[in-house]
Every structure is written in C-alpha cells, then in structure tokens.
mmCIF file of C-alpha atoms and ligand atoms in Angstrom:
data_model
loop_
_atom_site.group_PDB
_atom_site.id
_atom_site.type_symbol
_atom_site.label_atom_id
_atom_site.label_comp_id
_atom_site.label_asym_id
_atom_site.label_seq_id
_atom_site.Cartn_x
_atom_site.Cartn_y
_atom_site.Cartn_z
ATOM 1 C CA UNK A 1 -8.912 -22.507 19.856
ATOM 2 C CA UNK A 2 -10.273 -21.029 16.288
ATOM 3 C CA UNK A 3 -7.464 -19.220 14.485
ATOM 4 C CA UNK A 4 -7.033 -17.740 11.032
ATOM 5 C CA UNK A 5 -4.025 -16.982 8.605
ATOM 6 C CA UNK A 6 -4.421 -14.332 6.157
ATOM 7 C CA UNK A 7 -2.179 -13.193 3.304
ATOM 8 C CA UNK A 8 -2.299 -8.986 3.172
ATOM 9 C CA UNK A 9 -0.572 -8.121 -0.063
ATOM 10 C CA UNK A 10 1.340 -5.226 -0.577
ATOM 11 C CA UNK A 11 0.268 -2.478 -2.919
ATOM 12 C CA UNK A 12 1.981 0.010 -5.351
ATOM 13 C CA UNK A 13 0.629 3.020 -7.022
ATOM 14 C CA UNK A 14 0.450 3.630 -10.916
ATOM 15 C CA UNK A 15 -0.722 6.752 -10.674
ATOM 16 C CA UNK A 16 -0.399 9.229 -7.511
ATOM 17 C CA UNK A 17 -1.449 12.798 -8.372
ATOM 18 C CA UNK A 18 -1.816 15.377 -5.360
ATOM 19 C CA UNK A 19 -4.808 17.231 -5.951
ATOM 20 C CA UNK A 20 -5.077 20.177 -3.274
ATOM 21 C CA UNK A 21 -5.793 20.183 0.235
ATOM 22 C CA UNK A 22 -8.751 19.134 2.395
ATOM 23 C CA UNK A 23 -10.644 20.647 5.096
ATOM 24 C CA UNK A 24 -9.601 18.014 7.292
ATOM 25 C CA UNK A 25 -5.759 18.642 6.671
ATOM 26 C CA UNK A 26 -5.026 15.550 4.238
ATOM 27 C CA UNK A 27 -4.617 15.582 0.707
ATOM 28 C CA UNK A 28 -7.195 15.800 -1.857
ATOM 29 C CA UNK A 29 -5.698 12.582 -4.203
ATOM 30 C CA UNK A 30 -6.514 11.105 -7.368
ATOM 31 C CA UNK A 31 -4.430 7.596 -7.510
ATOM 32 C CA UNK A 32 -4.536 4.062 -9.205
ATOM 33 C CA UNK A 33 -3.482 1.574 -6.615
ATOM 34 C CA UNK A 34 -2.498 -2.026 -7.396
ATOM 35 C CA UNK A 35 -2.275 -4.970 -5.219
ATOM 36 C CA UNK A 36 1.295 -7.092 -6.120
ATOM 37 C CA UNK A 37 1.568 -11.200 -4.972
ATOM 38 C CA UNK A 38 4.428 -9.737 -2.733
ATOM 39 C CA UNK A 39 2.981 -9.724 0.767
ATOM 40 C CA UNK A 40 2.672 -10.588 4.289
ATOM 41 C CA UNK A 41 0.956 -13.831 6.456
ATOM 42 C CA UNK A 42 -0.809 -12.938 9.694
ATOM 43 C CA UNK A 43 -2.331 -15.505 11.773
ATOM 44 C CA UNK A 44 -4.794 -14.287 14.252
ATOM 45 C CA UNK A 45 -6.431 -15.858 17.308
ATOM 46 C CA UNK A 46 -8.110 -15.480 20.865
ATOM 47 C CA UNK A 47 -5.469 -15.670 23.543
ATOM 48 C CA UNK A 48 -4.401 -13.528 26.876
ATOM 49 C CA UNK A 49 -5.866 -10.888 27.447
ATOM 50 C CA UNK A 50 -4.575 -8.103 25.636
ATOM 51 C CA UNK A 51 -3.535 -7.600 22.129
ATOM 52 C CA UNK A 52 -0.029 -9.164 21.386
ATOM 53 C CA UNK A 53 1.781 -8.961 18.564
ATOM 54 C CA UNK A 54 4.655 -11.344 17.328
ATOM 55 C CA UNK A 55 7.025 -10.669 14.523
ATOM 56 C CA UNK A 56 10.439 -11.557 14.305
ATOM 57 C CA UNK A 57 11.372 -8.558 11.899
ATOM 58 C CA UNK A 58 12.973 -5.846 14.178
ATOM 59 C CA UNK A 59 11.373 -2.921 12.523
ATOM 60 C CA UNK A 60 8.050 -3.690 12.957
ATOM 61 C CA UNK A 61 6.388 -2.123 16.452
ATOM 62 C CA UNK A 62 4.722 -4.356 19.061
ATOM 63 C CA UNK A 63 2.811 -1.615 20.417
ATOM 64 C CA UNK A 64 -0.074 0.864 19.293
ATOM 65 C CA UNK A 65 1.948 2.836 16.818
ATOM 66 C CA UNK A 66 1.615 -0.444 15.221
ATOM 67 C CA UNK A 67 -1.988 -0.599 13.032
ATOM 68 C CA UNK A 68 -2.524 -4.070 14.049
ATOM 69 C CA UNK A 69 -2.441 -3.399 17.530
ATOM 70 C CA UNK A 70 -5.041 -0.359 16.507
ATOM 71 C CA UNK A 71 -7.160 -2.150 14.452
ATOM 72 C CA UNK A 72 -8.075 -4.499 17.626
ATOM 73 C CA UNK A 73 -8.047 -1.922 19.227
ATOM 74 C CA UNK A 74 -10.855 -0.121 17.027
ATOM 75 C CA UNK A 75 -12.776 -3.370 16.933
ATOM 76 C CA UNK A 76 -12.835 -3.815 21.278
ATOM 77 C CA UNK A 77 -14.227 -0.155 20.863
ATOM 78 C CA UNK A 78 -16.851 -0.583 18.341
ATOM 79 C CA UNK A 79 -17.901 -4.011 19.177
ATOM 80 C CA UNK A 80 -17.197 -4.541 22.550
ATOM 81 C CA UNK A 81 -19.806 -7.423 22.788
ATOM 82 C CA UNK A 82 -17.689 -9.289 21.005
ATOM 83 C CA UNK A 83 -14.421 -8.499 22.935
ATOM 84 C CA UNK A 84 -16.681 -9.113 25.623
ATOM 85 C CA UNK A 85 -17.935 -12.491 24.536
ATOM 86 C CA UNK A 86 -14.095 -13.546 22.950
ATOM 87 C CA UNK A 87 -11.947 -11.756 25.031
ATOM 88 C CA UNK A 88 -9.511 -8.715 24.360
ATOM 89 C CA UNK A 89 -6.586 -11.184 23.824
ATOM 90 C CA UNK A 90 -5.594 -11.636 20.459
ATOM 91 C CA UNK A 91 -2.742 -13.006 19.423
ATOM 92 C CA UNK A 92 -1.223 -11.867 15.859
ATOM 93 C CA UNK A 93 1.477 -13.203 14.587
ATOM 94 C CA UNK A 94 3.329 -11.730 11.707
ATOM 95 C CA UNK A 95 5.659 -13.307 8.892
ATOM 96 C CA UNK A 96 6.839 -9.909 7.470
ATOM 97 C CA UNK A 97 8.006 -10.124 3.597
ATOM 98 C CA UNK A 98 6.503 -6.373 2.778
ATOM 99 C CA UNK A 99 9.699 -3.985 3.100
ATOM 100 C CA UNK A 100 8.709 -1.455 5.862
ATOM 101 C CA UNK A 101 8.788 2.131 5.621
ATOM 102 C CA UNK A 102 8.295 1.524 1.777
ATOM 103 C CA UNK A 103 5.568 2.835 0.538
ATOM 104 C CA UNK A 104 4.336 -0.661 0.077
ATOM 105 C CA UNK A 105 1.371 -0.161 2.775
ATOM 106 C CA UNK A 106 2.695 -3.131 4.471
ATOM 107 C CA UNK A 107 1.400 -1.418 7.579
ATOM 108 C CA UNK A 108 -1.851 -1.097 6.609
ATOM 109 C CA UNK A 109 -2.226 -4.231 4.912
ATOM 110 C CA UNK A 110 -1.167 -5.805 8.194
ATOM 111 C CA UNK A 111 -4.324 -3.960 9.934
ATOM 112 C CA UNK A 112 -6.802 -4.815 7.373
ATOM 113 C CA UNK A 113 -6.080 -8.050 7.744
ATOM 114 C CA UNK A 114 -6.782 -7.714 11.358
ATOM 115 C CA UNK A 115 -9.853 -6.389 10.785
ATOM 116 C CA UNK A 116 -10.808 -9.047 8.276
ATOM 117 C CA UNK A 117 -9.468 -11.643 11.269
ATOM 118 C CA UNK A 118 -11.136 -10.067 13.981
ATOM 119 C CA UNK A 119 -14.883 -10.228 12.249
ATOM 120 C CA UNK A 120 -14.375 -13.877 11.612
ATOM 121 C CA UNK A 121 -12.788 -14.402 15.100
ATOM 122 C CA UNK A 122 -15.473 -12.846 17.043
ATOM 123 C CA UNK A 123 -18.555 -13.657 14.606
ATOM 124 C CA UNK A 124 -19.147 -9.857 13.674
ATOM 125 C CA UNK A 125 -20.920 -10.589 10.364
ATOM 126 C CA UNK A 126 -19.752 -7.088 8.754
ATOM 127 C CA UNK A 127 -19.398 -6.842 5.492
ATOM 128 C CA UNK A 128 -16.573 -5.881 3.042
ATOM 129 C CA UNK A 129 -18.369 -1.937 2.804
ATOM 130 C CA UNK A 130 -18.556 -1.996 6.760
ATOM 131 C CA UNK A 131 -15.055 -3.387 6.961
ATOM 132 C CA UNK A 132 -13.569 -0.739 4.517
ATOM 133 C CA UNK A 133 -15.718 2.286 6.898
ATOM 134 C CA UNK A 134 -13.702 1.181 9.648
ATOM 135 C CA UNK A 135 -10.319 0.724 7.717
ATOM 136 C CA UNK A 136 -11.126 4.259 6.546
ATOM 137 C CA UNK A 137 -10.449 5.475 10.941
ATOM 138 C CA UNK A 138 -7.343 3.644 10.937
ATOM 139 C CA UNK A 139 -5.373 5.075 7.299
ATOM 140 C CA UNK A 140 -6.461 6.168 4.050
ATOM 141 C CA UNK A 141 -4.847 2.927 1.866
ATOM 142 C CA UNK A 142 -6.386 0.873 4.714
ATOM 143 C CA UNK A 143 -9.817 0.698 2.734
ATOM 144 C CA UNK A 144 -8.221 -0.308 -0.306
ATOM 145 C CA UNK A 145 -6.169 -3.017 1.310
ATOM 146 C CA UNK A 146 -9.188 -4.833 2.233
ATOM 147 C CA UNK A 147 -10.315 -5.272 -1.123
ATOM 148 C CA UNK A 148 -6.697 -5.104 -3.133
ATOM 149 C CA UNK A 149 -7.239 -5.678 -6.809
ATOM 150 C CA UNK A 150 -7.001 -2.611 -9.088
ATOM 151 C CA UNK A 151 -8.877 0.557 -8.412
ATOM 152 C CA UNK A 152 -9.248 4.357 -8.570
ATOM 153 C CA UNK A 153 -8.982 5.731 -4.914
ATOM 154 C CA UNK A 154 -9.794 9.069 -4.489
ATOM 155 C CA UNK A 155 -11.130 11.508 -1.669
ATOM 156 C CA UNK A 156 -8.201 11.141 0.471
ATOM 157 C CA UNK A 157 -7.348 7.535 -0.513
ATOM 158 C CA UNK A 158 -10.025 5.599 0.781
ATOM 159 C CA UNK A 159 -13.153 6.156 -1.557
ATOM 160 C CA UNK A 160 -12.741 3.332 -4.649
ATOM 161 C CA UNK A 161 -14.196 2.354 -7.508
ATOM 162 C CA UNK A 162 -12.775 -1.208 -8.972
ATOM 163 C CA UNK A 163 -10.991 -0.904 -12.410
ATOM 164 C CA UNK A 164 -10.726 -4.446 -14.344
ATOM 165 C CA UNK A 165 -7.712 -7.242 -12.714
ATOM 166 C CA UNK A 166 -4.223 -6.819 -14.043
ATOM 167 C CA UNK A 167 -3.150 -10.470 -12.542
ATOM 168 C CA UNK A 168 0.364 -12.042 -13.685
ATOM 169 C CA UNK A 169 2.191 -8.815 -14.873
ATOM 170 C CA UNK A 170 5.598 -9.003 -13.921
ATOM 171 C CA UNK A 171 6.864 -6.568 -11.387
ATOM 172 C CA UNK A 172 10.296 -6.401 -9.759
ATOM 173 C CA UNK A 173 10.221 -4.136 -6.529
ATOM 174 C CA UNK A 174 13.520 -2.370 -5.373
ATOM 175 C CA UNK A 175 14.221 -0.807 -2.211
ATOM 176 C CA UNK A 176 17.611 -0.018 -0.185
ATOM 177 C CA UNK A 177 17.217 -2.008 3.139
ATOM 178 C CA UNK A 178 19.105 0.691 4.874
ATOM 179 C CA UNK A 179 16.303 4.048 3.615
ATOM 180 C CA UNK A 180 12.991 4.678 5.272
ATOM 181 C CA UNK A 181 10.766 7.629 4.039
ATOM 182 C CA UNK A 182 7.934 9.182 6.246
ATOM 183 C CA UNK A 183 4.986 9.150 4.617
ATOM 184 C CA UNK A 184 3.999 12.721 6.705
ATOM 185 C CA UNK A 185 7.109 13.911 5.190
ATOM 186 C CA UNK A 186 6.475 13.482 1.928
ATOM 187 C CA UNK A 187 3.375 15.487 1.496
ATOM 188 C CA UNK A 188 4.181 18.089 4.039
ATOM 189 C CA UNK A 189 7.688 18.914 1.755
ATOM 190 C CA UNK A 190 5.292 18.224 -1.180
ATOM 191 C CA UNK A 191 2.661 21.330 0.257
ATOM 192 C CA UNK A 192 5.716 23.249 1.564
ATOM 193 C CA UNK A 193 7.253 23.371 -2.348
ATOM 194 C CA UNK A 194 4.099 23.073 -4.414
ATOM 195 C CA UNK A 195 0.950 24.246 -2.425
ATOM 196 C CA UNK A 196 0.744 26.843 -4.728
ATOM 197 C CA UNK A 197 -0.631 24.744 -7.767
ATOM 198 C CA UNK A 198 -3.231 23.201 -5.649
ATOM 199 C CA UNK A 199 -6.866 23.252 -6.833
ATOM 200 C CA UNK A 200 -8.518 25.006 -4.077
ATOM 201 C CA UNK A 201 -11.705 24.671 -5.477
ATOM 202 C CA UNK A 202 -13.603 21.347 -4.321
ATOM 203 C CA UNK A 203 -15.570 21.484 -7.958
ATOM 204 C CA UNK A 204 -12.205 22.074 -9.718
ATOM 205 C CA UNK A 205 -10.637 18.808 -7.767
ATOM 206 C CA UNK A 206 -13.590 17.100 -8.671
ATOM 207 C CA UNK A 207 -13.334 17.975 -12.058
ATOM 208 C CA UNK A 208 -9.598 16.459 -12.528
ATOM 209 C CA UNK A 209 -10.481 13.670 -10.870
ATOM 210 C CA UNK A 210 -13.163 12.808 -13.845
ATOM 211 C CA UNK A 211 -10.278 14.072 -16.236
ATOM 212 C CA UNK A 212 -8.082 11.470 -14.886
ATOM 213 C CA UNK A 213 -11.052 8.901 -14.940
ATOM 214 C CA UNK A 214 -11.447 8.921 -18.627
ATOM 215 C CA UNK A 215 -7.650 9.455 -19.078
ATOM 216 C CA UNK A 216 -5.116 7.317 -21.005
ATOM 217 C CA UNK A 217 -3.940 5.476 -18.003
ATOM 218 C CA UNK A 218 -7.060 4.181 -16.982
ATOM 219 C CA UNK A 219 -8.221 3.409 -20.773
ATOM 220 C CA UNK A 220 -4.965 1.548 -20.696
ATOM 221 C CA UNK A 221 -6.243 -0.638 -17.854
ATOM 222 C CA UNK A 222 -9.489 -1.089 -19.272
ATOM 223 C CA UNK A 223 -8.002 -2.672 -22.675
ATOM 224 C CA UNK A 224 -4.922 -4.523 -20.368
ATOM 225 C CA UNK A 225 -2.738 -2.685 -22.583
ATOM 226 C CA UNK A 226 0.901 -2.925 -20.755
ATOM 227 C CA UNK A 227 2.397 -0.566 -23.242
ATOM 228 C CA UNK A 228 0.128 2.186 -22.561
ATOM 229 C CA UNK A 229 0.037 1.324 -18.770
ATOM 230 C CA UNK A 230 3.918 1.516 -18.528
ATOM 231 C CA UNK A 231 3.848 5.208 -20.532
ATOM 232 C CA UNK A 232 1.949 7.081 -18.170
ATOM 233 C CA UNK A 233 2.828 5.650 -14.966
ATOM 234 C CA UNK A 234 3.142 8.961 -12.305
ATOM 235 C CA UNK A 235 3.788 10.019 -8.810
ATOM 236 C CA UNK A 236 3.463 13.425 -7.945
ATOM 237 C CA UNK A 237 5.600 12.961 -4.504
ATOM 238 C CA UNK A 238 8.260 11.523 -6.911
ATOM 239 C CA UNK A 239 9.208 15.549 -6.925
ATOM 240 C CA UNK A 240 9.714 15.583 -3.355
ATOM 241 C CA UNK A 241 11.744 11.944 -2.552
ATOM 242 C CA UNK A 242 13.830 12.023 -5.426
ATOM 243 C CA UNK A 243 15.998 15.423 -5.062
ATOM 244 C CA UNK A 244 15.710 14.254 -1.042
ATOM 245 C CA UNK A 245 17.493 10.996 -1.782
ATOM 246 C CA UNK A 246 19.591 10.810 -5.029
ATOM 247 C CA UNK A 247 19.969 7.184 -4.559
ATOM 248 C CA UNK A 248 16.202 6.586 -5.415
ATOM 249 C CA UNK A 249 16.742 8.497 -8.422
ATOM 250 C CA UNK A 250 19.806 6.199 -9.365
ATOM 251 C CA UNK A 251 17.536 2.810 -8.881
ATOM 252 C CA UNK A 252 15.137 4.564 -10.915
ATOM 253 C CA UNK A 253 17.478 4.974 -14.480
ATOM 254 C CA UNK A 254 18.807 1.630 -13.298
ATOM 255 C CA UNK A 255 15.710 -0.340 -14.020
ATOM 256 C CA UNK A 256 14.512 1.885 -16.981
ATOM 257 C CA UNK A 257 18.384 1.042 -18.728
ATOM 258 C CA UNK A 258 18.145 -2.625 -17.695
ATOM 259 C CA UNK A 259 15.032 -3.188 -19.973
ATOM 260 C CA UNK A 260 11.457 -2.306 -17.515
ATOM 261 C CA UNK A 261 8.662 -0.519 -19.649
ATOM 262 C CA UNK A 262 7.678 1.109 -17.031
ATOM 263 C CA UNK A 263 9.260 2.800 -13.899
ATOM 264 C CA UNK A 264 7.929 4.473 -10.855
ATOM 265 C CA UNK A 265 8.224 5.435 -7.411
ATOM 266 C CA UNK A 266 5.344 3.764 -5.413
ATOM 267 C CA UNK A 267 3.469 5.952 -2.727
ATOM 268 C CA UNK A 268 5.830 8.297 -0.496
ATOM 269 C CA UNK A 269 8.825 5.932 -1.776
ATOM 270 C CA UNK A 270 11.169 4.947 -1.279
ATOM 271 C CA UNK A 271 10.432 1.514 -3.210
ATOM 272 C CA UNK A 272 10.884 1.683 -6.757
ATOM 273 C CA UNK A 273 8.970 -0.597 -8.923
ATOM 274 C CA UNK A 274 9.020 -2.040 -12.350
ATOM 275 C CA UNK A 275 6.716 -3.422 -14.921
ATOM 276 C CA UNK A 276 8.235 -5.635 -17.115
ATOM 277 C CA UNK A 277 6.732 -7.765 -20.447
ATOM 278 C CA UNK A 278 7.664 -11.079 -18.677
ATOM 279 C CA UNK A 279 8.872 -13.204 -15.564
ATOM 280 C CA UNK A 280 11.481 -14.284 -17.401
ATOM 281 C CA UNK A 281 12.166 -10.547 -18.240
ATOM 282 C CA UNK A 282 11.658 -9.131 -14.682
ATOM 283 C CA UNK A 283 14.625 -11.784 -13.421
ATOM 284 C CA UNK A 284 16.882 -10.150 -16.401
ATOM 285 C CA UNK A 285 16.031 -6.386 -15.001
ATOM 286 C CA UNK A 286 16.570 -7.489 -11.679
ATOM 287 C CA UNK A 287 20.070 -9.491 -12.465
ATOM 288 C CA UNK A 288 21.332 -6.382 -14.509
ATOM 289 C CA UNK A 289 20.176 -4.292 -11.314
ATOM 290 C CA UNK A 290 21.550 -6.167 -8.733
ATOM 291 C CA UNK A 291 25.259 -6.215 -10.349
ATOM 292 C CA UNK A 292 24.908 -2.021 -10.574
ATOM 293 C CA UNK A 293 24.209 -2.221 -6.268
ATOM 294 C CA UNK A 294 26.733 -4.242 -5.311
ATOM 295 C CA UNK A 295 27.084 -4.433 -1.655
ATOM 296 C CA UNK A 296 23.805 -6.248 -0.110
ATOM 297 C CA UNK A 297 21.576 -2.802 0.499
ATOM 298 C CA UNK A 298 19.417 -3.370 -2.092
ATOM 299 C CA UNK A 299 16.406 -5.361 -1.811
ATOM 300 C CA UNK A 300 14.634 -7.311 -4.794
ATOM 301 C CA UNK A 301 11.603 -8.519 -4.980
ATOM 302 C CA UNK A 302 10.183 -10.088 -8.449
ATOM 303 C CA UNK A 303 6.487 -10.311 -8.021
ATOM 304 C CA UNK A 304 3.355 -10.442 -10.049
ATOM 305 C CA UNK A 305 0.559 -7.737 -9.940
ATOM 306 C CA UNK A 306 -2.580 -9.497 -7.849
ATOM 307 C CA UNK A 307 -6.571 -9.012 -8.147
ATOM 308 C CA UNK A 308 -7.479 -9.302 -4.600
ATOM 309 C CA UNK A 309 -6.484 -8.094 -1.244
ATOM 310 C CA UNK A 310 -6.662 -9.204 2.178
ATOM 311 C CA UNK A 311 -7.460 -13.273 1.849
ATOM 312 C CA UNK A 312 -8.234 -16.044 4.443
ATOM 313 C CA UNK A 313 -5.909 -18.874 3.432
ATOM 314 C CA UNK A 314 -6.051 -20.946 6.667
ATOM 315 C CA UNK A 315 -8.629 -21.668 9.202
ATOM 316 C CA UNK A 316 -8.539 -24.007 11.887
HETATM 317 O O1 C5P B 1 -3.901 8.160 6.368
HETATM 318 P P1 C5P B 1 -2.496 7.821 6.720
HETATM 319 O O2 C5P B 1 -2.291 7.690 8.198
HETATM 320 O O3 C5P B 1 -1.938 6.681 5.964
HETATM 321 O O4 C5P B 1 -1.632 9.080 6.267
HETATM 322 C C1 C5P B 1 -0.326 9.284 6.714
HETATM 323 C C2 C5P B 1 0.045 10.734 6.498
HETATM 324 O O5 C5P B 1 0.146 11.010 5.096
HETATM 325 C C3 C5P B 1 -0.965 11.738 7.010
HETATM 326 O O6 C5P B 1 -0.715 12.035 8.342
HETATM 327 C C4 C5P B 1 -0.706 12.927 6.106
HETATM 328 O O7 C5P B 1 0.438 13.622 6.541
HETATM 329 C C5 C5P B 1 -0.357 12.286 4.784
HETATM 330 N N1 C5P B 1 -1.541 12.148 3.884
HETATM 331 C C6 C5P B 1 -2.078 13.275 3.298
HETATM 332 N N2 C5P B 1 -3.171 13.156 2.493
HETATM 333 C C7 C5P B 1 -3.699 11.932 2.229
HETATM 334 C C8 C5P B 1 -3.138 10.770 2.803
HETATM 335 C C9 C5P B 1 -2.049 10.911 3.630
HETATM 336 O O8 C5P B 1 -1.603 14.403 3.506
HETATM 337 N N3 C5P B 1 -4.746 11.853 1.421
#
C-alpha cells in the first residue's frame, strides 16, 4: 500500500494590513507571509473507506471541521474518478508540533498537505497553480501553504507573488498553551472598531497594495536586510488581540527587552514571534523569556524562517 509523509510548515506574517472589505464578506488584505522550519508531519494513504484522521494531540478535530478531513473531501468531489479508482479511505495521520489556534495556519498547512498527498495518492497530475485553486475553496492561507517560502498575498490571502527566500533567520515563537484566538473574531472586532478607515474603493485598495509593494518592508526583503525587516514588521489585528488579552501584550515587551530586533503578533494571534540576529541569540531571548513566565503556560519554539512549503519527505 503506497503512502506518503509530508512536512506542512507553519507560517507567520511580517506584515498584515487590513485593507477594506470585499463583496464576498472577507477582508480586502495586503500581507507578507513567511514559512518557519517549525511544522507538522502528515502521512497519508489509501485505507477504509472513509476519511480518518489520527492525531494524538487532543485539540485537533477528527471530523469535517477539521481541513484535512475537507480537503479529501474536496478532492472525492472534484475528482471522483480517482476516489473511484483509489477508494474514499484515506488514512492521515498527524504528528502535530504547530500550536493550534495560533495563528500559525497549522490548520491549513495540515490540508494543503492533503491536497499535495491526495494528487500523488490517486495519480491526479495537477499542478502547483491547480493545487493552490483548490486550496483557495478550503481557506485563504491555504494557497500559500502549498507553496510556503516568502511572498506577498493579497486579494483575500490567497493571490501571491514570490518575494526572494529568507532561509536560516532565527525565530523564536511564543504562545500560552492555555489561549486560543478565533480567527472570525479577530476581524469581525477589527470591522466592528475600525470599519470606518476602510478603503471602500476597489481602485483605492489596489492602489495601497502597490504602495506597500514598493515599500520599505518589502525592499528590505529584496536586499535580505534583517535590520530593516525587523523595523517595519506590522499587524493590523494586533489592535484588536492585544487590548483583548493583556497577556499577549506582556510576551510582546518581553521578547523586545530580552534582545529580538523584531517583534510581532503573527496572523489573528495569539503567537508572538521574534526575529533575532542569531540561533545562538534566539536561545538567549527565549531563556530570558522563559524565566519572566514561570509556571509551564508558555510555549517556545526556536525555529528558523523556511523557503518552501508543503514537502514530500517520505514515499513508500
Ligand atoms: O479563509 P479562512 O477560513 O481562513 O478565514 C477565516 C475567517 O477569517 C473568515 O471566516 C473571516 O471571518 C476572516 N477573514 C476575513 N478576511 C480574509 C481572511 C479571513 O475576514 N481575507
């Protein structure tokens, strides 16, 4: 029986600036996302005859709220010559290391990789464009999972354009185990309190989007200048999570004071992450960190930034 592992990184956000709204009720968004080595292993294979998902970690759903479960879901539905030919079992089995409810997209990186599974699994032949249309159904960071990396994602996440790799930046990633923010939440507080600064105008959204394209962030990438990556690091829902849960806010000065260059909220939060000028300087932030949250709710991760997303790493 063919099966394959995949690694699904997780993902942060440099930059997360809400726009205005869409006709379709999402957010009009203008973000840089960034894949980190931090991630999950799925294995996927032919077996039963229904989707079944294993995963030891007791947050993460077994059903259809869970995008794994969906994305076979999506694929029986679009291609159901191959569930035909394979079978609707599949079998996923997930080693969860991506903090849930995080902001992380571990969710969504666990889907893409289903995706990616599936089309080997059942001999689609789609490629990474056709893969990232389908993503696109499923959740708006889905598309960008698939091909991880660094990129501009705008539209309502899912339409990228590459920006050039970031790999081996240090990165710690801090979350408390026992806080979970809805990702719904977030932006419906964040239209509640600041709807009225959206740009209504499509051409207006449009043109702050190709503002933020030739901005100092993205020049920043472009030259793999840290420095100038680390000073204009932003998250517009940062507005939202951090008055809504001062402990965020805390973690937040706690990294800046313990030596990051840079500190943000990634996504909807609440994860907090931090570039740092070294590994050996990212296990001194996290150290000084740790000893300020005493008391085992406080997850640390020290992790590198990554150029690619979903990856086969085992086929057999
Ligand atoms: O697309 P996804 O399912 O990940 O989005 C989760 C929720 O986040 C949406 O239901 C919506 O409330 C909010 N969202 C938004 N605008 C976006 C992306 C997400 O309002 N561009």
């Amino acid at each position: 029986m063919r099966s394959y592992t995949l690694f699904a990184p997780a993902k942060i956000n440099l930059y997360l600036e809400i726009l205005g709204d869409r006709p379709d009720g999402f957010h009009a968004l203008m973000m840089v996302m960034q894949s980190v080595a931090l991630g999950d292993r799925l294995s996927v294979r032919c077996h039963g005859h229904e989707p079944r998902i294993l995963c030891e970690h007791p947050e993460v759903p077994r059903d259809s709220s869970n995008l794994a479960y969906r994305a076979v879901q999506l694929m029986a539905q679009r291609f159901p010559d191959g569930a035909a030919k394979h079978g609707l079992g599949v079998e996923i089995l997930i080693e969860k290391h991506t903090p849930v409810a995080a902001g992380l997209a571990g969710g969504s990186s666990n889907g893409a990789a289903v995706l990616v599974g599936l089309n080997l699994l059942w001999d689609l032949g789609l490629t990474l464009p056709e893969l990232q249309d389908l993503a696109a159904i499923l959740g708006s960071d889905m598309p960008f999972c698939i091909s991880g990396g660094t990129a501009i994602a705008t539209g309502r996440g899912e339409v990228l354009s590459p920006l050039p790799d970031l790999e081996g930046i240090a990165v710690v990633l801090g979350k408390f185990r026992s806080l979970g923010v809805s990702t719904p939440w977030a932006y419906q507080t964040y239209r509640q309190q600041f709807g009225h600064t959206y740009l209504q105008d499509p051409q207006a959204q449009a043109a702050r989007v190709q503002q933020t394209h030739a901005g100092p962030l993205v020049t920043a990438i472009a030259h793999g200048d840290l420095q100038g990556i680390a000073q204009h690091l932003h998250n517009d829902l940062e507005k939202v999570v951090l008055p809504a849960h001062p402990p965020v806010a805390q973690l937040r000065r706690a990294f800046a004071e313990a030596g990051a260059i840079g500190v943000m909220m990634s996504g909807s939060g609440p994860t907090v992450f931090a570039l740092c000028t070294s590994p050996e300087a990212a296990h001194r932030v996290r150290d000084r960190v740790a000893q300020q949250f005493p008391g085992g709710d406080l997850g640390l991760w020290v992790t590198t930034l990554h150029n690619s997303g979903i990856q086969v790493i085992q086929s057999t």
